[in-house]
Tab-separated table of C-alpha atoms in Angstrom:
chain	number	residue	atom	x	y	z
A	1	UNK	CA	260.624	107.266	125.228
A	2	UNK	CA	263.160	108.745	127.635
A	3	UNK	CA	266.587	109.338	126.145
A	4	UNK	CA	269.814	110.284	127.925
A	5	UNK	CA	272.816	111.384	125.873
A	6	UNK	CA	276.289	111.904	127.326
A	7	UNK	CA	278.911	114.258	125.911
A	8	UNK	CA	282.246	115.782	126.873
A	9	UNK	CA	284.401	112.679	127.152
A	10	UNK	CA	287.852	112.279	125.706
A	11	UNK	CA	291.536	112.084	126.543
A	12	UNK	CA	293.053	114.131	129.340
A	13	UNK	CA	296.361	114.112	131.198
A	14	UNK	CA	296.603	113.145	134.857
A	15	UNK	CA	295.924	116.134	137.069
A	16	UNK	CA	293.730	117.738	134.453
A	17	UNK	CA	290.006	118.419	134.358
A	18	UNK	CA	287.070	117.359	132.258
A	19	UNK	CA	283.351	118.103	132.309
A	20	UNK	CA	280.745	115.553	131.285
A	21	UNK	CA	277.218	116.548	130.344
A	22	UNK	CA	274.029	114.530	130.075
A	23	UNK	CA	271.150	115.848	128.001
A	24	UNK	CA	267.722	114.375	128.663
A	25	UNK	CA	264.705	114.328	126.396
A	26	UNK	CA	261.862	116.199	128.005
A	27	UNK	CA	262.015	117.698	131.466
A	28	UNK	CA	264.315	116.249	134.110
A	29	UNK	CA	262.090	117.745	136.794
A	30	UNK	CA	260.235	114.418	136.954
A	31	UNK	CA	263.514	112.597	137.705
A	32	UNK	CA	263.967	112.784	141.448
A	33	UNK	CA	267.353	111.091	141.229
A	34	UNK	CA	269.977	111.443	138.527
A	35	UNK	CA	273.524	110.252	138.567
A	36	UNK	CA	276.721	109.098	136.958
A	37	UNK	CA	278.170	105.596	136.949
A	38	UNK	CA	281.339	104.249	135.420
A	39	UNK	CA	282.837	100.965	134.336
A	40	UNK	CA	286.600	100.600	134.118
A	41	UNK	CA	288.355	97.819	132.183
A	42	UNK	CA	288.029	94.554	134.095
A	43	UNK	CA	285.811	96.123	136.746
A	44	UNK	CA	282.131	96.117	137.659
A	45	UNK	CA	279.991	99.155	137.005
A	46	UNK	CA	280.106	101.436	140.028
A	47	UNK	CA	278.304	104.510	141.251
A	48	UNK	CA	280.228	107.763	140.905
A	49	UNK	CA	277.728	110.364	142.082
A	50	UNK	CA	274.000	110.994	142.431
A	51	UNK	CA	271.965	114.136	142.868
A	52	UNK	CA	268.404	114.405	144.146
A	53	UNK	CA	265.835	117.004	143.167
A	54	UNK	CA	266.508	119.817	145.589
A	55	UNK	CA	270.285	119.606	145.399
A	56	UNK	CA	271.347	116.857	147.798
A	57	UNK	CA	274.211	114.800	146.381
A	58	UNK	CA	276.295	111.726	147.198
A	59	UNK	CA	279.701	110.601	145.962
A	60	UNK	CA	281.801	107.493	145.867
A	61	UNK	CA	284.726	107.678	148.283
A	62	UNK	CA	287.170	107.448	145.388
A	63	UNK	CA	285.981	110.734	143.865
A	64	UNK	CA	285.047	112.808	146.906
A	65	UNK	CA	286.703	116.203	146.817
A	66	UNK	CA	287.544	115.859	143.120
A	67	UNK	CA	284.210	115.443	141.316
A	68	UNK	CA	281.099	117.613	141.494
A	69	UNK	CA	277.663	116.676	140.185
A	70	UNK	CA	275.090	119.315	139.299
A	71	UNK	CA	271.743	119.570	137.547
A	72	UNK	CA	270.101	122.305	135.517
A	73	UNK	CA	266.361	121.701	135.289
A	74	UNK	CA	265.865	124.644	132.929
A	75	UNK	CA	268.255	123.100	130.387
A	76	UNK	CA	267.337	119.485	131.191
A	77	UNK	CA	270.952	118.565	131.795
A	78	UNK	CA	273.095	116.933	134.445
A	79	UNK	CA	276.831	117.543	134.571
A	80	UNK	CA	279.860	116.004	136.225
A	81	UNK	CA	282.852	118.249	136.773
A	82	UNK	CA	285.961	116.109	137.184
A	83	UNK	CA	289.119	117.671	138.597
A	84	UNK	CA	292.513	116.257	139.577
A	85	UNK	CA	291.938	113.297	137.311
A	86	UNK	CA	293.904	110.099	137.841
A	87	UNK	CA	294.628	107.204	135.472
A	88	UNK	CA	292.345	105.043	137.645
A	89	UNK	CA	289.446	107.290	136.609
A	90	UNK	CA	289.687	105.873	133.093
A	91	UNK	CA	286.334	104.277	132.314
A	92	UNK	CA	283.147	104.452	130.327
A	93	UNK	CA	280.868	106.876	132.123
A	94	UNK	CA	277.089	106.447	132.082
A	95	UNK	CA	274.329	108.921	132.843
A	96	UNK	CA	271.316	107.465	134.658
A	97	UNK	CA	267.974	108.607	136.047
A	98	UNK	CA	264.973	107.446	138.045
A	99	UNK	CA	261.653	108.968	139.019
A	100	UNK	CA	261.427	107.639	142.558
A	101	UNK	CA	263.623	108.451	145.530
A	102	UNK	CA	263.067	104.892	146.755
A	103	UNK	CA	265.572	102.171	145.956
A	104	UNK	CA	268.974	102.200	144.285
A	105	UNK	CA	268.253	100.872	140.788
A	106	UNK	CA	268.027	103.403	137.986
A	107	UNK	CA	265.192	103.348	135.430
A	108	UNK	CA	266.967	104.900	132.431
A	109	UNK	CA	270.522	104.808	131.117
A	110	UNK	CA	272.592	106.588	128.519
A	111	UNK	CA	274.824	104.734	126.076
A	112	UNK	CA	278.004	105.757	127.879
A	113	UNK	CA	281.011	107.880	126.972
A	114	UNK	CA	284.714	107.089	127.277
A	115	UNK	CA	287.056	109.044	129.523
A	116	UNK	CA	290.757	108.232	129.266
A	117	UNK	CA	293.288	109.690	131.687
A	118	UNK	CA	296.928	109.338	130.685
A	119	UNK	CA	299.746	109.089	133.222
C-alpha cells in the first residue's frame, strides 16, 4: 500500500524559513502529480503547490514567490521550501499524490504535519 510521510514541520518566527519533506514508499516515478495542501484553523483544506513529472509546477496565489516545490525521483521524495513565512501560513500541511495527470483529486494522502509561524 502506498504510504506518504511528512517531516520537517515545527515552530518558526515570521520572516523565517522552513523546509518540509515527503517520503514515499516505493518509486514516485509512477506519480505524475504530487503536491502539498494545507488546512489552517477554521479554514477549508486548500492547495499550496503541485508538481508534475517533468518539472512543471503550480502555486496558490498566497504563496507565489515565497514557496518552492521540488521532487527527487532518485530519493522518492517531494519537498516544499517555505521562505518569508507569515503567521497566516500556520496550518497542518499534507503531502498528496496521484498517478494520472487528469483531474484535480489526489489518490493518496499523508497524515499531515503542523507548521506554526509566530508573529
